[in-house]
Short mmCIF file of C-alpha atoms in Angstrom, two decimals:
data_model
loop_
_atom_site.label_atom_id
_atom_site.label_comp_id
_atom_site.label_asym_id
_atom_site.label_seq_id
_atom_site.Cartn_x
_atom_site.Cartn_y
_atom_site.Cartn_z
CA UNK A 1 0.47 39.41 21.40
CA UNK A 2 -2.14 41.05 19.37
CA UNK A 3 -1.55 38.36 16.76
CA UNK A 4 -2.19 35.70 18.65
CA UNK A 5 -5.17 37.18 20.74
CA UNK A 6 -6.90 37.18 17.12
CA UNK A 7 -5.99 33.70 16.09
CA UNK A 8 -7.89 33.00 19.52
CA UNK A 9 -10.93 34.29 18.08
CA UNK A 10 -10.45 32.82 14.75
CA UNK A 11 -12.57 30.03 13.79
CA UNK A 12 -12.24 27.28 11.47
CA UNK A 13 -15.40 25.42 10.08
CA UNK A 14 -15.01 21.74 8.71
CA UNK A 15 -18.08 20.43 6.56
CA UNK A 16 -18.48 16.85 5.89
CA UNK A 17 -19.78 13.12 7.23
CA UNK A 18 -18.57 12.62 10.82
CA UNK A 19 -20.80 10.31 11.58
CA UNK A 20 -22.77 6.96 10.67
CA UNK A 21 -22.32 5.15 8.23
CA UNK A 22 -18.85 4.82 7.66
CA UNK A 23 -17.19 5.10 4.57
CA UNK A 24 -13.91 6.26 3.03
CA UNK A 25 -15.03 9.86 3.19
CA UNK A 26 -16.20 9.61 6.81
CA UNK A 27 -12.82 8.11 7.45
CA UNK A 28 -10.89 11.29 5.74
CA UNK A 29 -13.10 13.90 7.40
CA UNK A 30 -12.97 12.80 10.84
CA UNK A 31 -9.03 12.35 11.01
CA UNK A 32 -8.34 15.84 8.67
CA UNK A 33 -10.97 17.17 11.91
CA UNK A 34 -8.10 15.71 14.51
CA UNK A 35 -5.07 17.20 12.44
CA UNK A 36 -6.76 20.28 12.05
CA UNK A 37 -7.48 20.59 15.92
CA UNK A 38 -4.28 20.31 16.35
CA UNK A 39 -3.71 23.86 15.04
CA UNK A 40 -4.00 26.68 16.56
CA UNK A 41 -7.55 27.15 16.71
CA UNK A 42 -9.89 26.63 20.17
CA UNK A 43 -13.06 27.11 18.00
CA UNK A 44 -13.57 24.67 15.55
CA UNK A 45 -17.49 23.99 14.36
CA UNK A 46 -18.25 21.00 13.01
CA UNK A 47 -20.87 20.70 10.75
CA UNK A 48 -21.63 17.05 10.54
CA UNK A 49 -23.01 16.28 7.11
CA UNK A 50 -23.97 12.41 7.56
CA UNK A 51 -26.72 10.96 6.33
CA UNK A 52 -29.02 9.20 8.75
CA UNK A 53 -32.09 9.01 6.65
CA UNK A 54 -33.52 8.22 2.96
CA UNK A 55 -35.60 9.89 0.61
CA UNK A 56 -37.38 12.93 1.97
CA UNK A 57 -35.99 12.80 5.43
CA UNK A 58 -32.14 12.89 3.92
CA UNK A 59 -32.83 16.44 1.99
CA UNK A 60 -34.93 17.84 5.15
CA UNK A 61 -31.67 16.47 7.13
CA UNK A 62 -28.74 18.19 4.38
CA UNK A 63 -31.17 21.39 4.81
CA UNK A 64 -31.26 21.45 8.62
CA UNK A 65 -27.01 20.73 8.12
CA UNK A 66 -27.34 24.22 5.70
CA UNK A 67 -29.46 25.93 8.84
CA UNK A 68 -26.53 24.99 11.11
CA UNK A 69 -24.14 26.00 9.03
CA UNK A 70 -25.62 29.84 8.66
CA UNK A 71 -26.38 29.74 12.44
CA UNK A 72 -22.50 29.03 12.97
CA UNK A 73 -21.47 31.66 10.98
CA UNK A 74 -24.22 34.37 12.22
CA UNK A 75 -22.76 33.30 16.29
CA UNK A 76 -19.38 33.98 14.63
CA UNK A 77 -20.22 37.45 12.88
CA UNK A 78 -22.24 38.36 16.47
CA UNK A 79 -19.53 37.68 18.71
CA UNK A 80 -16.66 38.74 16.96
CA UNK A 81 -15.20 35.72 15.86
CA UNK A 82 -13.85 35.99 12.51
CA UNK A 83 -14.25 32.46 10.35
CA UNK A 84 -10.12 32.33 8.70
CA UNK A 85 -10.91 29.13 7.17
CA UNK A 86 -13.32 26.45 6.30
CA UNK A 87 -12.69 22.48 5.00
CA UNK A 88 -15.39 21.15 3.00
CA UNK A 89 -15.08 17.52 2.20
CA UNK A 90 -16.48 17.44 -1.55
CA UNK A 91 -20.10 15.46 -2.08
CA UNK A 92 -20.55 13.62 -5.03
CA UNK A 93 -23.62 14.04 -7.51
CA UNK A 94 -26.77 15.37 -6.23
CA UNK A 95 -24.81 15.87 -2.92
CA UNK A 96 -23.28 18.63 -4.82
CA UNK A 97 -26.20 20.93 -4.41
CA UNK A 98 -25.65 20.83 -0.70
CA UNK A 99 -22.08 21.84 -1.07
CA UNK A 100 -22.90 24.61 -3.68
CA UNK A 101 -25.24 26.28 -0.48
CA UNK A 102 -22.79 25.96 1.60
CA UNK A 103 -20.23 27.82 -0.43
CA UNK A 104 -22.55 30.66 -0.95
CA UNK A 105 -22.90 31.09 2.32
CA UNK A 106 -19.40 31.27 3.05
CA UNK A 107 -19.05 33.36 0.33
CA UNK A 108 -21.63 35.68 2.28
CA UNK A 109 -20.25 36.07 5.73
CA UNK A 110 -16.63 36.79 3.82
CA UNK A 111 -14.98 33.34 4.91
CA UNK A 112 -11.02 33.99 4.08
CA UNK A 113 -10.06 30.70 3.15
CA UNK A 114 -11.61 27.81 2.06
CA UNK A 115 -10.17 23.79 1.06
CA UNK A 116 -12.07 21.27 -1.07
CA UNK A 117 -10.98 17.71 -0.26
CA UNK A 118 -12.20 15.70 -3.16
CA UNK A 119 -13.24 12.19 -2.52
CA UNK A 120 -14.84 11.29 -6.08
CA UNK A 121 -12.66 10.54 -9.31
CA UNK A 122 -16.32 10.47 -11.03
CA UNK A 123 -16.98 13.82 -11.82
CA UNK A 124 -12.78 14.11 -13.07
CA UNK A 125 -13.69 11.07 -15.31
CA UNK A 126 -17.14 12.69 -16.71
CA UNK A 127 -17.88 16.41 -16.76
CA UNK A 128 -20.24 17.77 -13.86
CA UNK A 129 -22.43 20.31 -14.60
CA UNK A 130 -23.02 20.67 -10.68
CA UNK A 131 -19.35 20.75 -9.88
CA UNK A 132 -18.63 23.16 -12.23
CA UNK A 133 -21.11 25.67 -10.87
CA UNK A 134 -19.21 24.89 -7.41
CA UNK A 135 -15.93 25.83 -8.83
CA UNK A 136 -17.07 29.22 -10.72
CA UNK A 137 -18.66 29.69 -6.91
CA UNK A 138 -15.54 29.43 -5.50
CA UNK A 139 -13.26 32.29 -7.79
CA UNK A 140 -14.49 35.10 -5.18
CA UNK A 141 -12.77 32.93 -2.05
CA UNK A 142 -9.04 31.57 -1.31
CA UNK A 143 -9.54 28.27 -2.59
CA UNK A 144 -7.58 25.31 -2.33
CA UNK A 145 -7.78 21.47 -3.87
CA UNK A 146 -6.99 18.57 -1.99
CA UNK A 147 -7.06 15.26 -4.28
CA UNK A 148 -6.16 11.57 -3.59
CA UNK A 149 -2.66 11.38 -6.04
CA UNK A 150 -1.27 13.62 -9.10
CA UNK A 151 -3.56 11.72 -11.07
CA UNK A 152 -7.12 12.77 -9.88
CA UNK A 153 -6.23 16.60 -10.08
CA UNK A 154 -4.25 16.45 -13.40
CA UNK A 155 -8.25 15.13 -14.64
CA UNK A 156 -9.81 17.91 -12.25
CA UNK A 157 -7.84 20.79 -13.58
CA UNK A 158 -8.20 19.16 -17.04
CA UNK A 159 -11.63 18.99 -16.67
CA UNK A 160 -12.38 22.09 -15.22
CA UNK A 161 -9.76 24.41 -15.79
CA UNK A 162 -8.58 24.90 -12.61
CA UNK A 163 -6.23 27.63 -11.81
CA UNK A 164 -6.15 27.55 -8.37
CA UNK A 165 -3.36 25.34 -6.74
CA UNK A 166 -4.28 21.30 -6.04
CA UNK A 167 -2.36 19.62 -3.76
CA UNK A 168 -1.74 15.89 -3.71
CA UNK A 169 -2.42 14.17 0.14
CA UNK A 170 -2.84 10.75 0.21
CA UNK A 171 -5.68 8.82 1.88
CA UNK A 172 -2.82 7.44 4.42
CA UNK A 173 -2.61 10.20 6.38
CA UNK A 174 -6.51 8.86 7.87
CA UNK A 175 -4.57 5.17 8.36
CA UNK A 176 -5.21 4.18 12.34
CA UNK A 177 -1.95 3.10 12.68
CA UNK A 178 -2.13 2.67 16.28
CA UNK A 179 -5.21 0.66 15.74
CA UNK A 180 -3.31 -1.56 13.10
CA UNK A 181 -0.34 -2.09 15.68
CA UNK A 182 -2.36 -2.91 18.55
CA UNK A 183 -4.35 -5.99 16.64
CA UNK A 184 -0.67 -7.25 16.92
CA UNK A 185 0.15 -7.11 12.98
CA UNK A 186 3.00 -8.38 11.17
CA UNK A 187 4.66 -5.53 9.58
CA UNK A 188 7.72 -7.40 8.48
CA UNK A 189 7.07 -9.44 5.43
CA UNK A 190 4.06 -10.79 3.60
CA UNK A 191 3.38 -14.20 4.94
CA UNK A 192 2.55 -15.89 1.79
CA UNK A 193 6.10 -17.33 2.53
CA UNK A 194 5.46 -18.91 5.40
CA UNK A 195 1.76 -20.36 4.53
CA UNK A 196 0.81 -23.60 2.19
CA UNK A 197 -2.66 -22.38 1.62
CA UNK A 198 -3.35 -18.98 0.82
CA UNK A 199 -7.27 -17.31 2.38
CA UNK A 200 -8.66 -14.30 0.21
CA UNK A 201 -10.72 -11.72 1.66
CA UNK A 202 -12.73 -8.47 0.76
CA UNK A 203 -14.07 -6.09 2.92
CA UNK A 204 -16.14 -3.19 2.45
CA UNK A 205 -19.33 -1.82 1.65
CA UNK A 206 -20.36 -4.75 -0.37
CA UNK A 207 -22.31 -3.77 -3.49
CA UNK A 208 -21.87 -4.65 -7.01
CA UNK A 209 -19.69 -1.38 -7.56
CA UNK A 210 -17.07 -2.94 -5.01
CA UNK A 211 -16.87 -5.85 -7.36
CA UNK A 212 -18.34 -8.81 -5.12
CA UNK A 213 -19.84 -10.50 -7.71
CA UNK A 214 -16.75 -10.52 -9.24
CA UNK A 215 -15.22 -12.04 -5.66
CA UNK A 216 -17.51 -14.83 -5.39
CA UNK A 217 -17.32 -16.13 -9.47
CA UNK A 218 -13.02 -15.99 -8.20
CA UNK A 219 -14.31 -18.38 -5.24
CA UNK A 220 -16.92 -20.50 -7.43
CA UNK A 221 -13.96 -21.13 -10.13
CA UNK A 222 -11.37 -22.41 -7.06
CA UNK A 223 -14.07 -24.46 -5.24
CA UNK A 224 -15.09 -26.20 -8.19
CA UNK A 225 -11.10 -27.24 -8.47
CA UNK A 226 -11.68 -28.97 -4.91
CA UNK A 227 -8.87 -28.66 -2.44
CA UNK A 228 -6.71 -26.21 -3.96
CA UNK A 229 -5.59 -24.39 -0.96
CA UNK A 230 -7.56 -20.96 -1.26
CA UNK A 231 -10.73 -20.05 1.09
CA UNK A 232 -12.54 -16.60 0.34
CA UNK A 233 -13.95 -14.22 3.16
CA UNK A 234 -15.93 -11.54 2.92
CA UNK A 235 -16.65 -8.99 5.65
CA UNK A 236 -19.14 -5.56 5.68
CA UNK A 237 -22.56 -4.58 5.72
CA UNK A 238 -24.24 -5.57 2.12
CA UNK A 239 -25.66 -2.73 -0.15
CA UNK A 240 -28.02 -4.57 -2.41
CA UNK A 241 -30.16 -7.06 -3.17
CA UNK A 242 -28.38 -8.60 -6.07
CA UNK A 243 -25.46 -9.17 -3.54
CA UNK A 244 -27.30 -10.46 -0.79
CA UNK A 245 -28.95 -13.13 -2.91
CA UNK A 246 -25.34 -13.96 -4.51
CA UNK A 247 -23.56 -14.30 -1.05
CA UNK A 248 -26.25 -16.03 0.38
CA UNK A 249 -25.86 -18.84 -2.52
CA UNK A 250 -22.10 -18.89 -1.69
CA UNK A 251 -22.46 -19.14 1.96
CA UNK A 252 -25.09 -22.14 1.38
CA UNK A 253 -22.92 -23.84 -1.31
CA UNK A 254 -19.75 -23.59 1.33
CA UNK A 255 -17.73 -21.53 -1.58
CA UNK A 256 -17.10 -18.67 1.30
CA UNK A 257 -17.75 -17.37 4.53
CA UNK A 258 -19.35 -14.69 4.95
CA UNK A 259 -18.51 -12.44 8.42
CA UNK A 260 -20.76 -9.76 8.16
CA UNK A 261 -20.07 -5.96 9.58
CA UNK A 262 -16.54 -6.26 10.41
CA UNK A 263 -14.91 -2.51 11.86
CA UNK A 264 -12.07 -1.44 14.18
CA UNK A 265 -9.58 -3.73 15.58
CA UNK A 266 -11.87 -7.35 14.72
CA UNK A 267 -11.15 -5.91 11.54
CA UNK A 268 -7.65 -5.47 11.68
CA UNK A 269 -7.82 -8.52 13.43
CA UNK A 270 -8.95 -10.31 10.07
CA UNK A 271 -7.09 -8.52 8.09
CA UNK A 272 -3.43 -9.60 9.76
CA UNK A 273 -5.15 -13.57 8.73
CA UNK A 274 -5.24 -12.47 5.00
CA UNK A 275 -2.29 -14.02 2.65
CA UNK A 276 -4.19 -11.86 -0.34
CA UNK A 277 -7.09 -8.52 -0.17
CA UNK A 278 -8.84 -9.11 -3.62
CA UNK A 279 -10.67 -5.49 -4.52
CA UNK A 280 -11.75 -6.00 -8.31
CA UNK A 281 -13.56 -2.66 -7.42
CA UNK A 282 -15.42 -1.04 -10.44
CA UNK A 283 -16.80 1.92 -8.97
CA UNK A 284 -16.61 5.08 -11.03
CA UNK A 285 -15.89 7.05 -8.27
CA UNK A 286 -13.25 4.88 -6.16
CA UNK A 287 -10.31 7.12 -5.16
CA UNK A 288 -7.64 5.40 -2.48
CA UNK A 289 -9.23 3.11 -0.89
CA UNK A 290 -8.13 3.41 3.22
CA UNK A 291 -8.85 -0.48 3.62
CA UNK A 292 -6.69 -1.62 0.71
CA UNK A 293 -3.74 0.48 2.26
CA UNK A 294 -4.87 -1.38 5.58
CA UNK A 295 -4.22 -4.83 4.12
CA UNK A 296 -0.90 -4.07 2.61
CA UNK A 297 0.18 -2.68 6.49
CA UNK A 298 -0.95 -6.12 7.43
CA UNK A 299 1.07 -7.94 5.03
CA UNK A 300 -1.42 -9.28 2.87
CA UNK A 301 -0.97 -8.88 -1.37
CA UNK A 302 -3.50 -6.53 -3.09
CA UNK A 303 -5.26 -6.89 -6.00
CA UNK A 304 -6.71 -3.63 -7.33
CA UNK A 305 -7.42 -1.71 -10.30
CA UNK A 306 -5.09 -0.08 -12.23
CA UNK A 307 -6.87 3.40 -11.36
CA UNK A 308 -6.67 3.43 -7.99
CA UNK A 309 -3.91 5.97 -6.10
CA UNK A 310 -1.66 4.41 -3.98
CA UNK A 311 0.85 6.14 -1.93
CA UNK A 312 4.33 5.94 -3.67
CA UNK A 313 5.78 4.30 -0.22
CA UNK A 314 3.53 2.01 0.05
CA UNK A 315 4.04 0.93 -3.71
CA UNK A 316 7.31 0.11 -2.74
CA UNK A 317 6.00 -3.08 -0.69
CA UNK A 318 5.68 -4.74 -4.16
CA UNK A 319 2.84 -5.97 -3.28
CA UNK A 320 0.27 -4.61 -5.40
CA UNK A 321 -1.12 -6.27 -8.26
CA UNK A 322 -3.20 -4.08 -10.83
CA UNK A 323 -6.47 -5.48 -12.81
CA UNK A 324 -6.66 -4.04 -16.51
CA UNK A 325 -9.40 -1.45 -17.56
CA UNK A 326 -11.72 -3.83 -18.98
CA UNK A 327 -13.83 -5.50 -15.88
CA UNK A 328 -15.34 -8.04 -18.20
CA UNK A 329 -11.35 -9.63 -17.95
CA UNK A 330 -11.24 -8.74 -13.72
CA UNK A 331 -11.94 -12.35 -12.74
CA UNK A 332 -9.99 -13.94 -15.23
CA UNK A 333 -6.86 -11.80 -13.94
CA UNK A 334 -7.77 -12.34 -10.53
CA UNK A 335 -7.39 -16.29 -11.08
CA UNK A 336 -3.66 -15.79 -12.68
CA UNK A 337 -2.45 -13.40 -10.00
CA UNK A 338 -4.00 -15.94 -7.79
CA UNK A 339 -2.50 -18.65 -9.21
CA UNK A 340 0.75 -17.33 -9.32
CA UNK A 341 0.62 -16.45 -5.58
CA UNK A 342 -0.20 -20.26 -5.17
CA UNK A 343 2.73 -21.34 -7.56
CA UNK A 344 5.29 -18.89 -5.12
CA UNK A 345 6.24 -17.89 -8.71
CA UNK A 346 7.34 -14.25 -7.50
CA UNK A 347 9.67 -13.10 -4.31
CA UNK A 348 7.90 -10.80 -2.46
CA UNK A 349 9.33 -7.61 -0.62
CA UNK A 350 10.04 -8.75 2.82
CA UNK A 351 11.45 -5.07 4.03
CA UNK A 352 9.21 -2.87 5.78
CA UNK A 353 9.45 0.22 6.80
CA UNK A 354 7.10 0.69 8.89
CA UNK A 355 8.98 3.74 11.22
CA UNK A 356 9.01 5.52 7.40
CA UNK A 357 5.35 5.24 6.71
CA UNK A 358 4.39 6.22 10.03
CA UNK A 359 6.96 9.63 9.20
CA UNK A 360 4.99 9.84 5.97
CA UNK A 361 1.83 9.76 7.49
CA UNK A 362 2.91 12.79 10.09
CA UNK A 363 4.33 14.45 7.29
CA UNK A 364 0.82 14.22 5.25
CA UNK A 365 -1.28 15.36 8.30
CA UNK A 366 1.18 18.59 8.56
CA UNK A 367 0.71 19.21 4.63
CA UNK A 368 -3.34 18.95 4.90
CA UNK A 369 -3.10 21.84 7.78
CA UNK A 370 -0.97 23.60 6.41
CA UNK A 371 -3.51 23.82 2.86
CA UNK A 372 -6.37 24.89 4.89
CA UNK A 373 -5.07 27.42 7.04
CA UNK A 374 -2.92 28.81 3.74
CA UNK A 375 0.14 28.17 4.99
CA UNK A 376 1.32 26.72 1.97
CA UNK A 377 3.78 23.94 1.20
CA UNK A 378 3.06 20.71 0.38
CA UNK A 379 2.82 18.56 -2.48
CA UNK A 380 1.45 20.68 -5.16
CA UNK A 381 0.42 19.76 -8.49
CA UNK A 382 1.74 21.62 -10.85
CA UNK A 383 -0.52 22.98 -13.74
CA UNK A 384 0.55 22.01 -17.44
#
């Protein structure tokens, strides 16, 4: 009884986006927030680290997110409601900064536990000065890693020397699969074997990290073949300039259409129309992408980089093709996979199991509560 009366005062404190815009990293935070209310905590603050403004306005915003942070833990410390455990979901670059305050200030009202949830392979790939300092900040406290796949922290503890434990989590626990069922997918078989034409798609935050340009020269080379039985489609909000002026060329030239912001069930919607989700992705920091694992639930073939974690499981859809490491080669590749996906020259997996994923999915959710309230378990990475 007196055990449980204190885990009733216990708090738990997540850190990270919750908010607009969405990204991958929104994605993760908000659905590690729902498993994590599904603990045994009734007070759970939410520091929502989002950014809603640029230049001057975003620092003055990360600092008032550092204000509510200390006034969180100060309410805690008055009332007598000890913080056992905070989730921070890991900035990237100059964002670091933010997270190294925050830290500190755990550090200062004695926080017990504390989880990183990495969502950047860039500082494993290229040492971090910033993240570093964050790591040395975090010997005095509990801590605990949570990465994408075994590959991501076998570079972080490389790179840093990490002796406390990682664990591997997968970006599929944060699938909606209720969301995905309720657009009325497919989740038996890829239906490249039932169409004569094939339609290629990409959606995301379209920049020229995410490898659009990429996209359209794919959809320049096949409409300059005439009808060959492939239309493009690209769907999100668009990042830069260089990528609005391309897509607008492409839309005008009738090489693709272009859909614009495409979220929630429109876009798993689309998705469930797409025979193939082309990703030639070059970004240094890409981790799992949630919206690649989206199109393979939908049936649709993938084709990725060969860095990018994908849940073993889901692997076993054979249904992934991977582009080589040098992105000079990316559309080149793309056009063979393509054309072999034309030419029906492979048999693809037509077994699902979808009842399995959604028991891996569970199963992931339990693991990343587990990690942050220190209950162990999970799929740990072992040092070495």
């Amino acid at each position: 009884m007196h055990r449980l009366r204190n885990i009733m005062r216990d708090k738990l404190v997540v850190i990270g986006p919750t908010g607009r815009p969405t990204t991958g990293r929104r994605t993760c935070t908000v659905e590690a927030l729902a498993a994590l209310s599904e603990a045994e905590f009734t007070n759970v603050a939410v520091i929502n680290t989002s950014p809603k403004y640029s230049g001057v306005l975003s620092v003055a915003k990360k600092q008032c997110d550092i204000a509510i942070l200390l006034v969180s833990l100060v309410t805690s410390r008055l009332t007598g409601n000890s913080v056992r455990a905070a989730y921070l979901a890991v900035n990237d670059r100059w964002g670091i900064i933010y997270d190294l305050q925050a830290i500190m200030l755990l550090r200062l009202f004695s926080v017990k536990r504390l989880t990183l949830h990495h969502h950047s392979r860039r500082y494993c790939l290229e040492r971090s000065r910033l993240l570093a300092a964050l790591l040395r900040a975090t010997k005095k406290l509990t801590t605990s890693h949570i990465v994408q796949c075994s590959m991501i922290g076998c570079e972080l503890r490389s790179r840093y020397s990490v002796s406390q434990p990682i664990y591997s989590i997968s970006n599929l626990y944060a699938v909606d699969f209720i969301g995905l069922a309720a657009a009325g997918l497919e989740f038996s078989a890829s239906k490249l074997s039932e169409n004569k034409s094939i339609k290629v798609g990409l959606v995301s935050n379209l920049c020229e990290d995410k490898g659009v340009l990429t996209f359209i020269k794919v959809a320049r080379y096949y409409y300059s073949l005439g009808d060959c039985n492939v239309e493009f489609e690209l769907g999100g909000p668009i990042r830069d300039k260089r990528c609005q002026a391309e897509i607008d060329s492409a839309v005008r030239d009738g090489v693709l259409k272009y859909l614009g912001p495409i979220y929630s069930q429109r876009k798993f919607q689309w998705l469930a129309s797409l025979d193939c989700f082309l990703f030639p992705s070059t970004y240094v920091a890409e981790t799992e992408g949630i919206v690649v694992i989206e199109a393979l639930l939908s049936g649709a073939v993938a084709i990725v980089p060969e860095t990018l974690c994908i849940n073993p499981e889901i692997l076993k859809l054979d249904r992934v093709f991977r582009l080589g490491p040098d992105r000079m080669e990316h559309e080149r590749e793309s056009i063979i996979i393509i054309n072999r996906l034309l030419d029906r020259a492979r048999t693809y997996s037509a077994r699902f199991d979808y009842g399995g994923l959604q028991e891996e999915r569970v199963s992931l959710r339990v693991e990343l509560k587990n990690v942050v309230l220190g209950y162990g378990g999970g799929r740990l990475i072992e040092s070495g």
